[in-house]
Every structure is written in C-alpha cells, then in structure tokens.
Short mmCIF file of C-alpha atoms and ligand atoms in Angstrom, two decimals:
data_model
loop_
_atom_site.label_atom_id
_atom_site.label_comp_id
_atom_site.label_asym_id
_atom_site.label_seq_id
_atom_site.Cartn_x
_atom_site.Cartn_y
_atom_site.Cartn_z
CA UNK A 353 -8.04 34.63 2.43
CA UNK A 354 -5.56 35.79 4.96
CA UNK A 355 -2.10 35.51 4.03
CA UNK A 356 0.33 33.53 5.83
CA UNK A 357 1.41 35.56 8.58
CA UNK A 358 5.71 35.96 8.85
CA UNK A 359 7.33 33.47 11.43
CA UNK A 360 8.73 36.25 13.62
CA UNK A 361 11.25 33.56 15.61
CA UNK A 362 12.55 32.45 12.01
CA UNK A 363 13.65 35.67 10.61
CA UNK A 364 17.29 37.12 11.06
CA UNK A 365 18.16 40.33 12.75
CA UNK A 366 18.81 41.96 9.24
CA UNK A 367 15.10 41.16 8.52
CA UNK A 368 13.85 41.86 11.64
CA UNK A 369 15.10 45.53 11.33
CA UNK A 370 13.77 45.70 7.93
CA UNK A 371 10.36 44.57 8.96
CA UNK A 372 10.51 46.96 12.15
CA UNK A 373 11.24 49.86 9.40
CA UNK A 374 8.20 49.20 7.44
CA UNK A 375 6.04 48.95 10.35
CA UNK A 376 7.14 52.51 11.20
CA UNK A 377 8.74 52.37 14.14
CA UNK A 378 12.58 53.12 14.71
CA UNK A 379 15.33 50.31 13.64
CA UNK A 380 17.10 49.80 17.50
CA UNK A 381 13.71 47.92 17.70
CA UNK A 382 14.84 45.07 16.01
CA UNK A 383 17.78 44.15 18.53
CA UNK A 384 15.09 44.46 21.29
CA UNK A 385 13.18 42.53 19.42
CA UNK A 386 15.72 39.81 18.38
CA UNK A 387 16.29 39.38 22.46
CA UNK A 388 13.22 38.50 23.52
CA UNK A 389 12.34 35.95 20.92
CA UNK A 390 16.08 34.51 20.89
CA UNK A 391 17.48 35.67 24.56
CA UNK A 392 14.91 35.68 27.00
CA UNK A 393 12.96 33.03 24.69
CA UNK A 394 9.63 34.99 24.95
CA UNK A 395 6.69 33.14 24.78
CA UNK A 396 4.08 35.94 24.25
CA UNK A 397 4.23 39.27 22.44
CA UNK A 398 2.92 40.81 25.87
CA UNK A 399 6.43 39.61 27.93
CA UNK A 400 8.31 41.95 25.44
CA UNK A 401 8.09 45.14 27.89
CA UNK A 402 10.24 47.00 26.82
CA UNK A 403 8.82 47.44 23.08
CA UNK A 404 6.11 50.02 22.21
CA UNK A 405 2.38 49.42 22.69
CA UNK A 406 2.07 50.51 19.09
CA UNK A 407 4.60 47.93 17.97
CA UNK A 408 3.45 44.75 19.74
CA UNK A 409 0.06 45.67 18.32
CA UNK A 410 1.46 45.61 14.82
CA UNK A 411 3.10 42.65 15.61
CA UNK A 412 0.51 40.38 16.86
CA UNK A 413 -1.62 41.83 13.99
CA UNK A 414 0.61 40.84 11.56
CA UNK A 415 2.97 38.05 12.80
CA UNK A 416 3.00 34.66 14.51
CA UNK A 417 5.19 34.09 17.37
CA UNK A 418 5.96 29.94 17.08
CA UNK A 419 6.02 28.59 20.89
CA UNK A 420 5.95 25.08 21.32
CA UNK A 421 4.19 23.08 23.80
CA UNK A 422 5.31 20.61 26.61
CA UNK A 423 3.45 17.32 26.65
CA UNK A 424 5.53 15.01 27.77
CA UNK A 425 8.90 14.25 29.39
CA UNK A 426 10.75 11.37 30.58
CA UNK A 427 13.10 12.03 33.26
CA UNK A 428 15.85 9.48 33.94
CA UNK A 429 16.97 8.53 37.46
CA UNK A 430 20.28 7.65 36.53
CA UNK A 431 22.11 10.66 35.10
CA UNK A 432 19.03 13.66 35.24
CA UNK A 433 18.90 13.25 30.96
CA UNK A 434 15.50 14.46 30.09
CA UNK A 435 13.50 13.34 26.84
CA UNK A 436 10.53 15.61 25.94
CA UNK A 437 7.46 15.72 23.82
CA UNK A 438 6.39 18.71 22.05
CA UNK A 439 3.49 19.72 20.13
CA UNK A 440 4.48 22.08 17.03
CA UNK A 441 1.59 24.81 16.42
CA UNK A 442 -0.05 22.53 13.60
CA UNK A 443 -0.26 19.80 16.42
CA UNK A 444 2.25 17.32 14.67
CA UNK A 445 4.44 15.73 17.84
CA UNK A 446 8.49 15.69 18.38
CA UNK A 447 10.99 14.75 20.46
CA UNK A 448 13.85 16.57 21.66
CA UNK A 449 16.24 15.60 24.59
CA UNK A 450 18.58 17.25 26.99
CA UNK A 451 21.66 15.34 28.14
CA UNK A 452 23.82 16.55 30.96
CA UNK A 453 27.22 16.34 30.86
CA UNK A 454 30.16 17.03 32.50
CA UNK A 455 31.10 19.75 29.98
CA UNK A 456 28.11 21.24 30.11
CA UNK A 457 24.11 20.83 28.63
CA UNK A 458 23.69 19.34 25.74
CA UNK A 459 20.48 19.72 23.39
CA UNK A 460 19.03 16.65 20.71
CA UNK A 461 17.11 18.25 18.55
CA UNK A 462 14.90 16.90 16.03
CA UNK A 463 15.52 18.49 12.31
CA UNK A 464 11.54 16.98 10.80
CA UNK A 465 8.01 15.59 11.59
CA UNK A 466 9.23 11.95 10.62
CA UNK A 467 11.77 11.30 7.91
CA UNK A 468 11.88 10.11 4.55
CA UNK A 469 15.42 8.58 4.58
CA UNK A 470 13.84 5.16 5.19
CA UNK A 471 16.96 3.59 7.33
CA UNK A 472 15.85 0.45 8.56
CA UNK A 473 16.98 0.42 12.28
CA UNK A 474 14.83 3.75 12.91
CA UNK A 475 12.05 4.31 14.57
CA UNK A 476 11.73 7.94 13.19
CA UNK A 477 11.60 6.31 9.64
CA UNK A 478 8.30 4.40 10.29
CA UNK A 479 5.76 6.79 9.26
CA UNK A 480 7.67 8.52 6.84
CA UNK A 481 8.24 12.41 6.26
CA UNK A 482 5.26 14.97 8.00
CA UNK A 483 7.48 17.86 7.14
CA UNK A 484 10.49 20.43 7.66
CA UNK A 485 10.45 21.97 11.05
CA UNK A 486 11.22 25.50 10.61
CA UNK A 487 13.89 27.45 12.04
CA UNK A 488 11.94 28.52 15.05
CA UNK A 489 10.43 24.94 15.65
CA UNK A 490 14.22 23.84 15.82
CA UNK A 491 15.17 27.00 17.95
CA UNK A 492 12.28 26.61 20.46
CA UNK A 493 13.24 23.13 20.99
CA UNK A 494 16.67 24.57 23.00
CA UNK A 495 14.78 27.18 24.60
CA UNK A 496 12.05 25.63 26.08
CA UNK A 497 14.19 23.24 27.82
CA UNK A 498 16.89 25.78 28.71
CA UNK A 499 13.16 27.99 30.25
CA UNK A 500 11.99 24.54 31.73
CA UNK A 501 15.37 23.71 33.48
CA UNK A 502 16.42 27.28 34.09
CA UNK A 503 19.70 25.95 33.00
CA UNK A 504 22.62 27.27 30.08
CA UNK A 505 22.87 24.89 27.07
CA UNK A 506 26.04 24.93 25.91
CA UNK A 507 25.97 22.18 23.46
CA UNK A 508 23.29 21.24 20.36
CA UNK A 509 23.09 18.46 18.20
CA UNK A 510 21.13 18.10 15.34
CA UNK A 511 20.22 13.93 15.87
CA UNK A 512 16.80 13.38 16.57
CA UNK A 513 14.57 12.67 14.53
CA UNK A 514 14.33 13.64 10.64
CA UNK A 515 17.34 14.30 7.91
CA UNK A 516 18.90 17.84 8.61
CA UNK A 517 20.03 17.99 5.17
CA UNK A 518 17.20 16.84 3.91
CA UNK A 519 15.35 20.39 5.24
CA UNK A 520 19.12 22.82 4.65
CA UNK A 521 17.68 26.35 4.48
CA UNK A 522 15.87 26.06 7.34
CA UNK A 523 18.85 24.04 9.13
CA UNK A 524 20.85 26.90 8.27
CA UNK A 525 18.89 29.84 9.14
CA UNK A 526 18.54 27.96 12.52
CA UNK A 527 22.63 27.80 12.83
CA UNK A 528 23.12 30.79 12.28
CA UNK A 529 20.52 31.98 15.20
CA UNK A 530 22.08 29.77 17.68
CA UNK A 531 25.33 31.59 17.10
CA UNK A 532 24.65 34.72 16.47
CA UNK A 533 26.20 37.14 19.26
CA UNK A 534 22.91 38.88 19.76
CA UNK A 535 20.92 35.84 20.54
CA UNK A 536 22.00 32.47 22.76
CA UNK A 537 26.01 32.95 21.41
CA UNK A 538 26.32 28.89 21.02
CA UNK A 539 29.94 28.56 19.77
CA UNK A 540 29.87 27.19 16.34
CA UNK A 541 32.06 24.33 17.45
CA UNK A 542 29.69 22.97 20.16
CA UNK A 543 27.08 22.03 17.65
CA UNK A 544 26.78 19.03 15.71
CA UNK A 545 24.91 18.08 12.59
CA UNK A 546 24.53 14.57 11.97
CA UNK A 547 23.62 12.97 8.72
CA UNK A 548 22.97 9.89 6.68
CA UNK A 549 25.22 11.07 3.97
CA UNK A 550 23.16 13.39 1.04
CA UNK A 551 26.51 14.01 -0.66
CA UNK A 552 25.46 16.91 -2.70
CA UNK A 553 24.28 18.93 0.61
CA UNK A 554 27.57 17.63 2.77
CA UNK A 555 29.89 19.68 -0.43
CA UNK A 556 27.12 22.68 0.03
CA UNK A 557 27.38 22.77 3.76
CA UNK A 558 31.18 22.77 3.43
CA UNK A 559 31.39 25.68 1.17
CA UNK A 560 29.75 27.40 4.04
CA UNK A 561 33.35 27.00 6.12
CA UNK A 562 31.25 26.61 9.60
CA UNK A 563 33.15 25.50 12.52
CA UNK A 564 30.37 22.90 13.43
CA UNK A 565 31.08 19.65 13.80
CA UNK A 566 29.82 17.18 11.01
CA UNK A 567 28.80 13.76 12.05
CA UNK A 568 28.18 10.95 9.57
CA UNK A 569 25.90 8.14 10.08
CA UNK A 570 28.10 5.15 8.38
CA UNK A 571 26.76 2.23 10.07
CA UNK A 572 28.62 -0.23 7.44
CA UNK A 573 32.22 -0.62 5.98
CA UNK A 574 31.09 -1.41 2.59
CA UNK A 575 28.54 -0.85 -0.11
CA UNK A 576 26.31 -3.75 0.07
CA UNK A 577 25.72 -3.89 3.49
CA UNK A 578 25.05 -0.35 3.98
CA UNK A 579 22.81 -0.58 1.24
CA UNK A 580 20.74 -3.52 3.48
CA UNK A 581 20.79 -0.95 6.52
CA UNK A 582 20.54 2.47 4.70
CA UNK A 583 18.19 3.46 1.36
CA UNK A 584 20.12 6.26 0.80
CA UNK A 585 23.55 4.42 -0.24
CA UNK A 586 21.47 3.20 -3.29
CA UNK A 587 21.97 6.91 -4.45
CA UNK A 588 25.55 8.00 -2.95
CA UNK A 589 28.39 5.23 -2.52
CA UNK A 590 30.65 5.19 0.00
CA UNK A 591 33.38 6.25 -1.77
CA UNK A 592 31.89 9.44 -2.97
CA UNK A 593 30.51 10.06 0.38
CA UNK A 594 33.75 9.78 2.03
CA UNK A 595 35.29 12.34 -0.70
CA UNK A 596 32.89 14.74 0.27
CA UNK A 597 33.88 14.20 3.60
CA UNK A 598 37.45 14.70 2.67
CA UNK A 599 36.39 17.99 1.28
CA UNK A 600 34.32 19.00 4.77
CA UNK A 601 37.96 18.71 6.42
CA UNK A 602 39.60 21.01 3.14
CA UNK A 603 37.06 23.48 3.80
CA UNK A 604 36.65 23.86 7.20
CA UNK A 605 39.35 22.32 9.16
CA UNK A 606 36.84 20.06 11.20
CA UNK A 607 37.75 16.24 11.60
CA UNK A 608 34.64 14.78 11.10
CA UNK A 609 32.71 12.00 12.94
CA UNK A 610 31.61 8.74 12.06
CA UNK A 611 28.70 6.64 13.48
CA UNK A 612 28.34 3.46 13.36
CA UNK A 613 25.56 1.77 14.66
CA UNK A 614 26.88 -1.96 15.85
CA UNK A 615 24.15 -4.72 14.58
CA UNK A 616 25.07 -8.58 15.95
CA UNK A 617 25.01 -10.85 13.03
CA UNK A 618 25.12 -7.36 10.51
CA UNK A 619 28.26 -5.05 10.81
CA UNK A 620 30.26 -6.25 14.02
CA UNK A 621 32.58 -8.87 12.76
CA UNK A 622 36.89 -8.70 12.97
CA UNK A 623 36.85 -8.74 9.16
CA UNK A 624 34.08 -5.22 8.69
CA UNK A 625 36.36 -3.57 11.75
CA UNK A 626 39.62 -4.48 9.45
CA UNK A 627 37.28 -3.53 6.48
CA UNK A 628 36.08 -0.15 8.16
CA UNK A 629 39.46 0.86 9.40
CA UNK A 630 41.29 0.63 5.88
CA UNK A 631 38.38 2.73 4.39
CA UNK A 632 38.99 5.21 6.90
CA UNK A 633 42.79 5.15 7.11
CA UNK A 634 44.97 8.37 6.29
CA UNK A 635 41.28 10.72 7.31
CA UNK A 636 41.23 12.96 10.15
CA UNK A 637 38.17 11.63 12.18
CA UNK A 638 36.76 9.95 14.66
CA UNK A 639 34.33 6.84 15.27
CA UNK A 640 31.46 6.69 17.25
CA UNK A 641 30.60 2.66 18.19
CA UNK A 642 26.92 3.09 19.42
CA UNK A 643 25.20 -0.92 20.11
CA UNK A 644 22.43 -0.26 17.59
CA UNK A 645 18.93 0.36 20.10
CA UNK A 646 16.38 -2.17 19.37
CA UNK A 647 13.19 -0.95 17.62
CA UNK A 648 10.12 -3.07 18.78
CA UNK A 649 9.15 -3.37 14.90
CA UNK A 650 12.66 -4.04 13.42
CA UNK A 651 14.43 -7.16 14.29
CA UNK A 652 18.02 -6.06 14.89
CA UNK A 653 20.01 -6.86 17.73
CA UNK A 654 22.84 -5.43 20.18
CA UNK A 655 26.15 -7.33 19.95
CA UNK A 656 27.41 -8.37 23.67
CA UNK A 657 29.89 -6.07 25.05
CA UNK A 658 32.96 -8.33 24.48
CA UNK A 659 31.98 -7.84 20.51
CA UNK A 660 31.78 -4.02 20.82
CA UNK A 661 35.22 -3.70 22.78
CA UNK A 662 36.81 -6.34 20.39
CA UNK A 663 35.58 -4.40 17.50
CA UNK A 664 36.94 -1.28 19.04
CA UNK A 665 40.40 -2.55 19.41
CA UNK A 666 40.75 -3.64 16.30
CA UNK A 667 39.98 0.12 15.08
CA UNK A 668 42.17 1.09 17.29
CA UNK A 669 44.70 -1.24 15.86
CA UNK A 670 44.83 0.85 12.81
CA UNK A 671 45.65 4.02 14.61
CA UNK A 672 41.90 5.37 14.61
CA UNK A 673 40.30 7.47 17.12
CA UNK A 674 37.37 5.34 18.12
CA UNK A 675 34.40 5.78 21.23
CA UNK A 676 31.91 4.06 22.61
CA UNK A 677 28.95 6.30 22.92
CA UNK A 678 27.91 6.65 26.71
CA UNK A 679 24.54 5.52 26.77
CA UNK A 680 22.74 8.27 28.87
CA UNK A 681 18.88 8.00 30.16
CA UNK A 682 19.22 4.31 29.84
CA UNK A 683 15.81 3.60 32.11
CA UNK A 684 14.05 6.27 29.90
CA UNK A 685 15.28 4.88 26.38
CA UNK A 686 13.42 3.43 23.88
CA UNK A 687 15.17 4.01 20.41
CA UNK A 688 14.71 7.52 19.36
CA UNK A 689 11.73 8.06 17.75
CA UNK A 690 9.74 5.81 20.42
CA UNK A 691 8.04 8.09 22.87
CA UNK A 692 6.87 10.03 19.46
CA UNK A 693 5.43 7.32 18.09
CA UNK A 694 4.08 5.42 21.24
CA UNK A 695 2.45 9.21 21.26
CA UNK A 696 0.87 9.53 17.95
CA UNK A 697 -2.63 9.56 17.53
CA UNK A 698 -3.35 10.17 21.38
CA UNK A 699 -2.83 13.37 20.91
CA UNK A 700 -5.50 16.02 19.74
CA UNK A 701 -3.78 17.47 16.57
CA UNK A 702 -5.76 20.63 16.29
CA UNK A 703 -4.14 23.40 17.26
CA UNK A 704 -3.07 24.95 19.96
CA UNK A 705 -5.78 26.50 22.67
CA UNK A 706 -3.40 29.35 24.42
CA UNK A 707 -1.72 30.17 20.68
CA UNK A 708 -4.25 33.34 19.63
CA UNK A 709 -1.64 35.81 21.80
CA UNK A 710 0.90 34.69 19.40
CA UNK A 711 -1.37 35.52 16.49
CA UNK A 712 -1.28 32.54 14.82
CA UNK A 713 -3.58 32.65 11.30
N1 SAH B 1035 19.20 11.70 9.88
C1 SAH B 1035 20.40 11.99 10.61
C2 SAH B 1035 20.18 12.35 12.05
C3 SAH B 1035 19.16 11.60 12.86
S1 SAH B 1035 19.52 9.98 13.42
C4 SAH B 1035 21.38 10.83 10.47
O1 SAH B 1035 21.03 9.84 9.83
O2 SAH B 1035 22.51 10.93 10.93
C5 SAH B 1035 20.79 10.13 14.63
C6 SAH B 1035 21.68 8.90 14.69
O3 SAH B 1035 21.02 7.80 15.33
C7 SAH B 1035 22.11 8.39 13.32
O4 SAH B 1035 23.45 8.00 13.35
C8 SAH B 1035 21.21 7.18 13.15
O5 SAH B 1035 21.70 6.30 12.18
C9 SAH B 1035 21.18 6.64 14.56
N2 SAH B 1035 20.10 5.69 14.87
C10 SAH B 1035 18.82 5.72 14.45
N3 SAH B 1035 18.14 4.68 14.96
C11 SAH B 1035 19.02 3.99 15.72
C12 SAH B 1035 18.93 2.80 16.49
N4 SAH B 1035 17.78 2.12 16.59
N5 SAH B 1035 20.03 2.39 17.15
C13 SAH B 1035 21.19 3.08 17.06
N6 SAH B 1035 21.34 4.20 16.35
C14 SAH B 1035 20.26 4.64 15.67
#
C-alpha cells in the first residue's frame, strides 16, 4: 500500500527546507515554496511558477496539497458577514465565517468535524466528534475566503465549531503559520482561541507565552449550573479553571475573555450576575454577554433585552469590563453549527473530483 503522502500546507518552513533538501533540489526553494501555499494561497502545484519543473514533479509525486472546497455560503444583507460551507478532502463538511468589521476582517474558524465536548446549547455537539482538522484544513479556511473576497484578514478566531484544545498540536502548528513573517504575518494579538475550559491544555498553552488572546466559554457563575449547561465542568471546576486562567495572565500578560452565553430561566438572574462578578473580582478580564442562539433541537431560550442590559449593569457594578456581543449576519444566523448540519448527508462525501493535481493518495 501507498503510504500516506506528507500534508505539504501543514508543514513549517524548517521542514519544508528539509524536505526540499532531500528531494535534491537547492534549500531557497523552501521560502518559494512556503509563499505559494501560505502567501498567494496556491491551489494547485501548477500555479507555483516560479519553482522548477523537476520539483513540482517531485512534489505532486510525493505530496498532497489540502485545498478545500466552496459549497455553500450565506451572505447577509445587513452588515456583508459571510458564512461558508466547505468540503475537507475526505468530504466531511464545515463551517467557517467572515465578519467585517470596522477594524478590519475577521475569520471564524472551525478547530474539528463535530465535537466531543457535549455542551448542551450547541449545535456543533449533536453528532459528536468526526475528527481534528489539520493545520492546513484550519489554514485554508482563512485563505479561501481572503481568495474568494480578494480582501486582507486581519483578524482570526478559533470559535466555530469543535474544541481547539481538544486537537492542540495541530492548533498550534496552525498559529504559528498564521504568524509567521514569511506567510500571512497575522499579529499574534489579533487571534483568538476560544475554549470550554480543558484546564490541563489552558496551563500548556500558557507556557507557550503567545500574545493571542484566550477566550473562555463560562456560561455559568457556579459549579452546578455549569455542570447542567457544560459536560466538561464534571472534570475541571471552576475554581481550578479560573487558576489556570490566572496563570494565562502570569505567563503571557493577556487579560483574558469570558463568555457567557445568557439562557432565560438558566444563568440571567441579579443574584448569578452578583454571583459571577465576585468570582471574577480582582482578575484582569473581560466579559462577553452573548443571548444564547436557539438550537431547533435544544430548548433554551434568549432573555429579553431589558434582562441582558440589567445583567450587564450589575457586572458593571462590580467594576468589570463587560460587552454585549454585536450580533452580526443576523438574517443569515442559525446557531453555529446549523448550516453544517442542515447540510449533512446531502452532500456526496467521496472525495473530491478536481483533487488528483494536488496528488491526493
Ligand atoms: N469549543 C470552543 C469554541 C467553539 S464554540 C468553546 O467552547 O469555547 C464558540 C462559542 O460559542 C463558545 O463560547 C460556545 O459556548 C458558544 N456557543 C455555542 N453554541 C451557542 C449557542 N447556541 N448560543 C450562544 N453561544 C453558543
């Protein structure tokens, strides 16, 4: 049998110029190289013009180029934010959204195929965990939509579907191509990596002393009721959680951002805002209020607005930084998670027709 061919979009520039070496050709390659699969987002091996004959032939005899494919997107007529559906190479489906902003383009990225964290107010946690995208299927989600739009991206987040944390060398691999000088240069502090709280991997990601921006999805202001909206506080408490949160700050100097997804009847009340802002008092940070989306087979609902602003001013009481998140493509919404699943199974999930250029196995 064939062996698995390298993912040539998922390897650094260190291994790139390794690999170049022991194909025989000469090691500037690699930076050529590195720019067409993380510059000018190459979608074929032919594009790459200015590499040898001899070396593209090597390469699509021994590589795979990952490319994913547009099958869907959602445009909204209110702000321009633009939800897409894209086919990974093994057919699986995700969903990846660009927001524009007045600072700039921001990128939602998904992190998995599905996730396994189980939180019951996601649509993403319906079907479980597919798999791991791999650093190129996170990487090709930016760059298709920066090709598609023929606009910069100046801004990712890692909050669509799956746990990030849950899939960390391939989450890291793909930070460090975003920023990397040779590639698309995305500053380390205009990228965000949101997660339900994996303690263990929040200390880990720390030690790495990034400058990205760590977002927490708290969504309760104490133990038993974040247990009711979140499996994964069975296994981390919030008290450890927000030490290793603590820690993030120690280590890197980032305040860090909580989320907190507002549920009438669940988590909106006076006394969890009082509750929420003496657990948080004395941290640097910042809270995110976002009206929890309703999912068509969960039976949560939004508070009114008065709730939301009375729960905000009560944070705010307390002396804590609080937003509301701007809801943007509010015609195209849908929880996130939706257009995937209202997508599954009407797809063909073979692979890819125009992929044998790439060299897929
Ligand atoms: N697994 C990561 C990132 C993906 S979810 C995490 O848990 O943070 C991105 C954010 O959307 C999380 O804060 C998540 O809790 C929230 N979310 C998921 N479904 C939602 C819904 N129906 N309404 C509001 N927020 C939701």
């Amino acid at each position: 049998m064939e062996q698995e061919r390298m993912d040539i979009r998922s390897q650094t520039l260190e291994e790139l110029t390794v690999l170049v070496e022991e194909l025989g050709e000469k090691r500037f390659r690699a930076k050529q190289l590195y720019q067409w699969l993380h510059v000018h987002r190459a979608e074929t091996f032919d594009e790459m013009t200015n590499l040898p004959k001899s070396l593209i032939g090597k390469l699509k005899a021994h590589t795979a180029l990952t490319v994913l494919r547009q099958e869907a997107v959602q445009v909204s007529a209110i702000d321009g934010t633009r939800k897409y559906l894209f086919s990974l190479p093994d057919g699986n489906l995700i969903e990846s959204v660009l927001m524009r902003y007045q600072h700039g383009n921001s990128v939602c990225i998904s992190s998995q195929a599905g996730c396994r964290m189980g939180c019951r107010f996601c649509a993403s946690a319906i079907g479980g965990l597919v798999r791991g995208l791999t650093p190129a299927e996170m990487a090709e989600q930016v760059y298709r939509i920066g090709r598609e739009t023929g606009e910069r991206i100046s801004n990712i987040v890692v909050m669509g579907t799956g746990e990030p944390l849950d899939n960390y060398e391939n989450l890291l691999r793909f930070l460090t191509m975003m920023t990397d000088e040779n590639g698309l240069h995305i500053s380390q502090r205009n990228i965000t990596v949101s997660t339900c709280g994996i303690v263990p991997r929040i200390r880990q990601l720390a030690d790495e002393k990034l400058q990205i921006t760590l977002a927490i999805s708290l969504h309760a202001s104490n133990q038993k009721t974040r247990r009711e909206l979140m499996p994964v506080a069975e296994k981390y408490d919030i008290p450890e959680l927000l030490d290793a949160c603590r820690y993030y700050f120690r280590q890197t100097g980032r305040r860090v951002t909580f989320e907190y997804s507002l549920v009438a009847g669940v988590n909106d009340s006076d006394a969890g805002a009082e509750e929420l802002a003496k657990l948080l008092l004395g941290m640097n940070c910042h809270v995110n209020l976002i009206p929890v989306n309703p999912v068509k087979e969960r039976n949560y609902r939004q508070p009114d607005r008065r709730r939301v602003h009375d729960f905000k001013n009560k944070l705010e009481k307390y002396g804590i930084n609080v937003t509301i998140r701007r809801e943007m493509g509010r015609d195209i919404d849908g929880a996130c998670g939706q257009l995937r699943k209202r997508y599954m199974g009407s797809v063909d999930p073979g692979l890819h027709e125009d992929e044998t250029d790439g060299g897929l196995g």
